[in-house]
PDB file of C-alpha atoms in Angstrom:
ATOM      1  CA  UNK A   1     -33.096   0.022  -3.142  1.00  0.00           C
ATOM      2  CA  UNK A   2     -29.556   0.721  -2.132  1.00  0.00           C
ATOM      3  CA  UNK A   3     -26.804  -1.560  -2.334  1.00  0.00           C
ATOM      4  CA  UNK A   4     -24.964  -3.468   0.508  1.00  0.00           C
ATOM      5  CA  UNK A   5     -22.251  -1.367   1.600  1.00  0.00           C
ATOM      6  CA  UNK A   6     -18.743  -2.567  -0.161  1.00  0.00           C
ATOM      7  CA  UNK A   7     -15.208  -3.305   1.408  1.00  0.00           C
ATOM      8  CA  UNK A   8     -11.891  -1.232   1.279  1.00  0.00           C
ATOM      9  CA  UNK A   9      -8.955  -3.672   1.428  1.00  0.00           C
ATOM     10  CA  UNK A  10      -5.674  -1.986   1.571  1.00  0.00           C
ATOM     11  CA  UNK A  11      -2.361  -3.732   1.089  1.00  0.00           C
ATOM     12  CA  UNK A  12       0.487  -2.137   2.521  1.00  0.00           C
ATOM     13  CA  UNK A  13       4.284  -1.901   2.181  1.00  0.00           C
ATOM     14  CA  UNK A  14       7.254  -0.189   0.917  1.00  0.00           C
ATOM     15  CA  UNK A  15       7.671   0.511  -2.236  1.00  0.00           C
ATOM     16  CA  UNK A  16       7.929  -2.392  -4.915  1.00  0.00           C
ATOM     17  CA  UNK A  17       6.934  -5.020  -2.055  1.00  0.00           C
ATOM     18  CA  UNK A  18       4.509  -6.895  -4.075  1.00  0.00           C
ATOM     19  CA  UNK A  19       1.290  -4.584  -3.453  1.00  0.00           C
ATOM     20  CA  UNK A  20       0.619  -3.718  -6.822  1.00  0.00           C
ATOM     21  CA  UNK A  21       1.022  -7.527  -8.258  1.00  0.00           C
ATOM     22  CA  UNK A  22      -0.868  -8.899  -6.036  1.00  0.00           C
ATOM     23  CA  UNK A  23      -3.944  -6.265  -6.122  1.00  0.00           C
ATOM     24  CA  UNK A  24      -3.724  -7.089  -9.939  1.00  0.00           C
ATOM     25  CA  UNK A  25      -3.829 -11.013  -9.124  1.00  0.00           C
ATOM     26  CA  UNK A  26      -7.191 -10.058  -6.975  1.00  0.00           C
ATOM     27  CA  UNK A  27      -8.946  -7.717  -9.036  1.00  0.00           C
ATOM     28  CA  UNK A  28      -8.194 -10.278 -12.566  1.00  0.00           C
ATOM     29  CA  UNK A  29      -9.822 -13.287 -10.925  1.00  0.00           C
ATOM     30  CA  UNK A  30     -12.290 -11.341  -8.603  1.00  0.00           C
ATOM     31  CA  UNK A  31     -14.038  -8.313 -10.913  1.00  0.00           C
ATOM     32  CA  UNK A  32     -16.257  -7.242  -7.887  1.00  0.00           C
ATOM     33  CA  UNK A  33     -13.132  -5.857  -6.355  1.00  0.00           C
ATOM     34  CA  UNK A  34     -12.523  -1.747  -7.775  1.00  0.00           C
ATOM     35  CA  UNK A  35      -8.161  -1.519  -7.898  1.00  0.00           C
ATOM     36  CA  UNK A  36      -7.301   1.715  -6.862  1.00  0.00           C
ATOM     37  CA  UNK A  37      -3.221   2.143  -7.940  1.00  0.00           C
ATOM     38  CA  UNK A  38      -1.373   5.112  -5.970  1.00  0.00           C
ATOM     39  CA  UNK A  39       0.786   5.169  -8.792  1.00  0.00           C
ATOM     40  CA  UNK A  40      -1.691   5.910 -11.168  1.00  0.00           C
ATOM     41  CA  UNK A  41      -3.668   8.388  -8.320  1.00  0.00           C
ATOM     42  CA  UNK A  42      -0.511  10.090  -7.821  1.00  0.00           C
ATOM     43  CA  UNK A  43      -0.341  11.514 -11.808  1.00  0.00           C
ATOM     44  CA  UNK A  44      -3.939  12.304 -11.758  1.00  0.00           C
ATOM     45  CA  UNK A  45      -3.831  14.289  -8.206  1.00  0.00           C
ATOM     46  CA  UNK A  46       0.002  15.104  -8.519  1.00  0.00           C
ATOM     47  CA  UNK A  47       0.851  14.982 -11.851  1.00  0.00           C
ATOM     48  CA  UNK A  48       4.310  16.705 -11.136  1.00  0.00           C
ATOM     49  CA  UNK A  49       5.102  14.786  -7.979  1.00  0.00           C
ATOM     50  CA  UNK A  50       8.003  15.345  -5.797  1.00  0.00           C
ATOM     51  CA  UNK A  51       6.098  12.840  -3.424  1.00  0.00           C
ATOM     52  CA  UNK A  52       6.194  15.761  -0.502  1.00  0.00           C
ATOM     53  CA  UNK A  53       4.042  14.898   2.711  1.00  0.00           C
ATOM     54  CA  UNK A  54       1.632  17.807   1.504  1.00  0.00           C
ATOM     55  CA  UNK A  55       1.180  15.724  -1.796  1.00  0.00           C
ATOM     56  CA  UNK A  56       1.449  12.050  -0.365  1.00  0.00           C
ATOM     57  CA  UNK A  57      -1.788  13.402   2.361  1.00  0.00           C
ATOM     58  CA  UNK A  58      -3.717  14.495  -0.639  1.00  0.00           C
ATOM     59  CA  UNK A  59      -3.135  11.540  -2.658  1.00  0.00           C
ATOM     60  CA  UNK A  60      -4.322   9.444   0.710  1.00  0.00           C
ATOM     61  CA  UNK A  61      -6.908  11.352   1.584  1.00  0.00           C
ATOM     62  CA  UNK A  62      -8.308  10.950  -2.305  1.00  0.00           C
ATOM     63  CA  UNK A  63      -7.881   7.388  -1.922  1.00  0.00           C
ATOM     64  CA  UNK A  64      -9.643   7.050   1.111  1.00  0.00           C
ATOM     65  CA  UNK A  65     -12.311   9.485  -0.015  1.00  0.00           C
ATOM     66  CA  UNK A  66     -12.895   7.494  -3.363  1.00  0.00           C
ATOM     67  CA  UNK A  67     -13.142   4.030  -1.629  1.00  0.00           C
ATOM     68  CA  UNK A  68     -15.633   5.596   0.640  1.00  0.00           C
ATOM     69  CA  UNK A  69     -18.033   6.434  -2.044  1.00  0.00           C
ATOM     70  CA  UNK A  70     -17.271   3.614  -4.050  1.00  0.00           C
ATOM     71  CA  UNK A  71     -18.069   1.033  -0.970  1.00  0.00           C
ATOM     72  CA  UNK A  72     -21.321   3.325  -0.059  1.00  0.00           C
ATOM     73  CA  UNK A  73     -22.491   2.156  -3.862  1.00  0.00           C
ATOM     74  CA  UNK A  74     -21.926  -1.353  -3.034  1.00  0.00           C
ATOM     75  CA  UNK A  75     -18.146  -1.675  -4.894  1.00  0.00           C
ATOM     76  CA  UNK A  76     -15.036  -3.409  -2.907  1.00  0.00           C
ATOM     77  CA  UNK A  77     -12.274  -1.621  -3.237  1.00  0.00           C
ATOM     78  CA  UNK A  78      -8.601  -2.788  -3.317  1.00  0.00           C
ATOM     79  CA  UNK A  79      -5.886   0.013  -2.933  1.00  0.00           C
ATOM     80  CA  UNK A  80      -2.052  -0.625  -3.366  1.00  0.00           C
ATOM     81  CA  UNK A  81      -0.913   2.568  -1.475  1.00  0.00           C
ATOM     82  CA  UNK A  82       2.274   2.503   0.774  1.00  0.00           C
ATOM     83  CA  UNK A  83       0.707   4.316   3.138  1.00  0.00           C
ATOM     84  CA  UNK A  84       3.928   4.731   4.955  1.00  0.00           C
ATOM     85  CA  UNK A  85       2.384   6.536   8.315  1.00  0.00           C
ATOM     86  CA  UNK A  86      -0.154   4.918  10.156  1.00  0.00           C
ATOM     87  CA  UNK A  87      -2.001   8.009  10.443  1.00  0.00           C
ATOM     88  CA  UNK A  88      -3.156   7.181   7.172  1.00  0.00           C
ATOM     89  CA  UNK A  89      -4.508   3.848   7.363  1.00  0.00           C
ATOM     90  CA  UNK A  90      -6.087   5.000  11.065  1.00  0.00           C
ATOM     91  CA  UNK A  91      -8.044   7.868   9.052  1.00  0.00           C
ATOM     92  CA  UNK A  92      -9.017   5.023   6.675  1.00  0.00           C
ATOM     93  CA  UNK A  93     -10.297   2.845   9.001  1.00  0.00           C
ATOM     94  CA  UNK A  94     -11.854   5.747  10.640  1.00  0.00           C
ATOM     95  CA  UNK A  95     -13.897   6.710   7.917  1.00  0.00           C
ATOM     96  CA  UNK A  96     -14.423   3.630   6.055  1.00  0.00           C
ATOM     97  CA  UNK A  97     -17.258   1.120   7.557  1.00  0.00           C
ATOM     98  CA  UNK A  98     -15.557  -2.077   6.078  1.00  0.00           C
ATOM     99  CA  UNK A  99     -11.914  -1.597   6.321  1.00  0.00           C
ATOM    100  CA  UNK A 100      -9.353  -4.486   6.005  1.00  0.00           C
ATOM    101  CA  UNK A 101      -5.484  -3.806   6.260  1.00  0.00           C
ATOM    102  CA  UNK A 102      -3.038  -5.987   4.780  1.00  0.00           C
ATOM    103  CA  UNK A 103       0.900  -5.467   5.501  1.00  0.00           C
ATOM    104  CA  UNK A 104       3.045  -7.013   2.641  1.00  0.00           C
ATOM    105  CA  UNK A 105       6.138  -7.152   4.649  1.00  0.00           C
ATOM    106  CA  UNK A 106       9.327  -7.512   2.199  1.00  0.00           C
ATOM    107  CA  UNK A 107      12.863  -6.155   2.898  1.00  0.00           C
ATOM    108  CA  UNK A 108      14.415  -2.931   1.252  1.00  0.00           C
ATOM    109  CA  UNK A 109      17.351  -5.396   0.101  1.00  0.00           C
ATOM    110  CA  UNK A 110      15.042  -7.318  -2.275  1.00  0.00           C
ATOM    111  CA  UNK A 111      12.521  -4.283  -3.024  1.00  0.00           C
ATOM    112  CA  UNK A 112      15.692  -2.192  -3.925  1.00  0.00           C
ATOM    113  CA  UNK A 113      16.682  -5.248  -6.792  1.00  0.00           C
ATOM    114  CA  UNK A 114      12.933  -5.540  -7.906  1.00  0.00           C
ATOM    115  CA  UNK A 115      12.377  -1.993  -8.528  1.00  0.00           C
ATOM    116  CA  UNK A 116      10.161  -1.754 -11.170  1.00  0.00           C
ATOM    117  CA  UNK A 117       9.654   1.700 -11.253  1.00  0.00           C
ATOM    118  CA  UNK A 118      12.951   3.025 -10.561  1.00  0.00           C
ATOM    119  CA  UNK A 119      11.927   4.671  -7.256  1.00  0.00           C
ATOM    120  CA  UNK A 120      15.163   2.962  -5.340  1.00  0.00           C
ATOM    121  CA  UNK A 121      17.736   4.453  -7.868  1.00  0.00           C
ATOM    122  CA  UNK A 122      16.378   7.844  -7.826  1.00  0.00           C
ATOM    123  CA  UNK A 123      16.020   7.746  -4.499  1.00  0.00           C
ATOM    124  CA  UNK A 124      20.279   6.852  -4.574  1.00  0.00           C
ATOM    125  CA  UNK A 125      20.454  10.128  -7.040  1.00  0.00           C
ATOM    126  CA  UNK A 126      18.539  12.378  -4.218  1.00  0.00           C
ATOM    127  CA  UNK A 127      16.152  12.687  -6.912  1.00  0.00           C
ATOM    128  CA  UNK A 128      13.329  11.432  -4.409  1.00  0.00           C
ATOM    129  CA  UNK A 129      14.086  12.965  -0.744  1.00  0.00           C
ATOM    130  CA  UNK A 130      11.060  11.259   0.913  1.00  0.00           C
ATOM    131  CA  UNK A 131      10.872   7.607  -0.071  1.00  0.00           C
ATOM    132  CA  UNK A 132      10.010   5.419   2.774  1.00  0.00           C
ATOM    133  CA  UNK A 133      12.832   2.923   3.491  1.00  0.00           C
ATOM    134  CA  UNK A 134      13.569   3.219   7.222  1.00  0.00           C
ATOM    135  CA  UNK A 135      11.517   0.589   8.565  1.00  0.00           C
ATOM    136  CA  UNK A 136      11.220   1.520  12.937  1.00  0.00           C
ATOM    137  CA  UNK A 137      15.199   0.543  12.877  1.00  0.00           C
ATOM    138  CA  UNK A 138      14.836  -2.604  11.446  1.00  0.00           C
ATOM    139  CA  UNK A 139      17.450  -1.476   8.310  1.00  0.00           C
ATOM    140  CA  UNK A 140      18.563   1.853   9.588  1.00  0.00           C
ATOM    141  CA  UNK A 141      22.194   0.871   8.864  1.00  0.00           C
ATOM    142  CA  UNK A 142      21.881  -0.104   5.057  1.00  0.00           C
ATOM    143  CA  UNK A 143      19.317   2.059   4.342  1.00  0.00           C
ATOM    144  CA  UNK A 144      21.220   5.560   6.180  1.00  0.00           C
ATOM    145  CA  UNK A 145      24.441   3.895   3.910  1.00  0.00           C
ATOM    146  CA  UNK A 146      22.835   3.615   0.659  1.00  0.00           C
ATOM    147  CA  UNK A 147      20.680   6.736   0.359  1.00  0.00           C
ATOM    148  CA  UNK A 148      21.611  10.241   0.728  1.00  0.00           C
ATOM    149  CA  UNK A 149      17.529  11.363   1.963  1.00  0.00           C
ATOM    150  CA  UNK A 150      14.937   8.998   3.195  1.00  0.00           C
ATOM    151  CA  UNK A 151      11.344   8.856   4.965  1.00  0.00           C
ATOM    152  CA  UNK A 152      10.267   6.261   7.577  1.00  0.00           C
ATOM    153  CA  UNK A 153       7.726   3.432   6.908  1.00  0.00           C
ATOM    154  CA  UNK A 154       5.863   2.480  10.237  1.00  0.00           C
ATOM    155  CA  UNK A 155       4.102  -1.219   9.628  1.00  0.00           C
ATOM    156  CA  UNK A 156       0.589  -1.136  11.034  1.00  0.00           C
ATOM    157  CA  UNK A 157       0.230  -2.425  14.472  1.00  0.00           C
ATOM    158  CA  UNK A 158      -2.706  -4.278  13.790  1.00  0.00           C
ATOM    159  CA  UNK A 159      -2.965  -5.309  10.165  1.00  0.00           C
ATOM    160  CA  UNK A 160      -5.487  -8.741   9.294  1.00  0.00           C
ATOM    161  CA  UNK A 161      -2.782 -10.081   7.602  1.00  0.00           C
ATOM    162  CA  UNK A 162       0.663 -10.118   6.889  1.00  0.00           C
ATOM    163  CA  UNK A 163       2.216 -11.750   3.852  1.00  0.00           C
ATOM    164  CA  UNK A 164       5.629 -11.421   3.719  1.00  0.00           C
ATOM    165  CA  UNK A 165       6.848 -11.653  -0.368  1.00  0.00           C
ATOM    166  CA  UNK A 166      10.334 -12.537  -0.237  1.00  0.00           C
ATOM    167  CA  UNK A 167       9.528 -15.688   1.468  1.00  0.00           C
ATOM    168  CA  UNK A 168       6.067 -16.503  -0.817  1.00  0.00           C
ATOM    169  CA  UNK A 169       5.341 -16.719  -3.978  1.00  0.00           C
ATOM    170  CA  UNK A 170       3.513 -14.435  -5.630  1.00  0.00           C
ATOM    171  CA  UNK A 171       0.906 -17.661  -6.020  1.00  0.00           C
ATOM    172  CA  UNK A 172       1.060 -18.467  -2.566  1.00  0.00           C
ATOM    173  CA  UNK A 173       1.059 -14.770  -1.369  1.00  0.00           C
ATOM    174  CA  UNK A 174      -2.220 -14.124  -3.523  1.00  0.00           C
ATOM    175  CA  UNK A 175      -3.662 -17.243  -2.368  1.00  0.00           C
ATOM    176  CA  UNK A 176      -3.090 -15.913   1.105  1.00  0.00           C
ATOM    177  CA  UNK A 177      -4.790 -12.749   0.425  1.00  0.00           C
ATOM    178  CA  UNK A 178      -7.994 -15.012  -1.357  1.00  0.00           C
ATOM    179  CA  UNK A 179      -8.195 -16.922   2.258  1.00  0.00           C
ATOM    180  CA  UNK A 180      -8.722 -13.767   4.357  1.00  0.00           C
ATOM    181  CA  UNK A 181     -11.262 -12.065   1.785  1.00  0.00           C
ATOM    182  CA  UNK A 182     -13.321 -15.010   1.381  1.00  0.00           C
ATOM    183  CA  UNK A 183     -13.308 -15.278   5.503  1.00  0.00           C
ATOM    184  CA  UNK A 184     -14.671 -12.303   5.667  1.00  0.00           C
ATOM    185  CA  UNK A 185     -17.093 -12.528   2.966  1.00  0.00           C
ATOM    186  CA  UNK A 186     -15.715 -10.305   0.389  1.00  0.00           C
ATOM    187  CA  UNK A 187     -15.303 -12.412  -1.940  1.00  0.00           C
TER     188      UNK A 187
END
């Protein structure tokens, strides 16, 4: 007997937006839901990242690949990925049945003080050429006068929800993402 086909929910956003918290917040209350971490994908794939395009596709297309299998066997899948071209969610929802996108929309100005894993101030050094800041002009001022190299972050077009976490909680954010999951029967 095979098992009903599983969900891929992917939450969205520049780095240290709040994708990784609230995937956490999910997969704690919720352990039908698989969390698949770039971060941690990255040093299994890419151990020696410089987080080039070449590298960044292959950690995607793993991501995408594993959810795939994972949601053929029945298992929702949440994935904290930046994702920052929209090629990649496309080729997601592409070749995943039950795809949901989720934008976590948050300003480089906050990200950039959260910065848990010290992306933002090696991206200052130059140590990180390719981190995606430059949001479709939105912050192409502070972002071209406080880092030397830079990659652009295009925000899906058609995302199921948005939850923007410098204005929410991480309570009310999470509760947020609960509300769209159990409307479409995930959870």
């Amino acid at each position: 007997m095979r098992a009903t086909e599983g969900f891929t929910i992917w939450l969205t956003g520049i780095p240290a937006s709040g994708k990784t918290t609230l995937a956490k917040n999910i997969t704690d209350s919720f352990h039908q839901i698989v969390l698949i971490d770039s971060e941690e994908a990255i040093n299994i794939i890419t151990p020696s990242s410089s987080f080039s395009q070449k590298e960044r596709l292959c950690v995607y297309n793993g991501l995408i690949y594993s959810s795939f299998c994972l949601n053929k066997c029945g298992i929702n899948v949440i994935i904290a990925a930046t994702g920052n071209y929209r090629r990649f969610s496309e080729h997601a929802r592409n070749n995943i049945n039950n795809f949901i996108e989720v934008y976590i929309n948050c300003s480089v100005e906050t990200c950039m003080q959260r910065d848990p894993k010290g992306f933002y101030k090696k991206a200052k050094n130059g140590e990180i050429t390719t981190l995606p800041l430059l949001i479709e002009g939105i912050n192409e001022d502070f972002v071209k006068g406080n880092f030397p190299f830079f990659d652009v972050y295009e925000p899906p077009l058609n995302a199921d929800l948005v939850i923007n976490t410098e204005n929410l909680t991480v309570k009310e954010s999470t509760e947020l993402l609960e509300d769209l999951l159990k409307s479409k029967n995930v959870l």
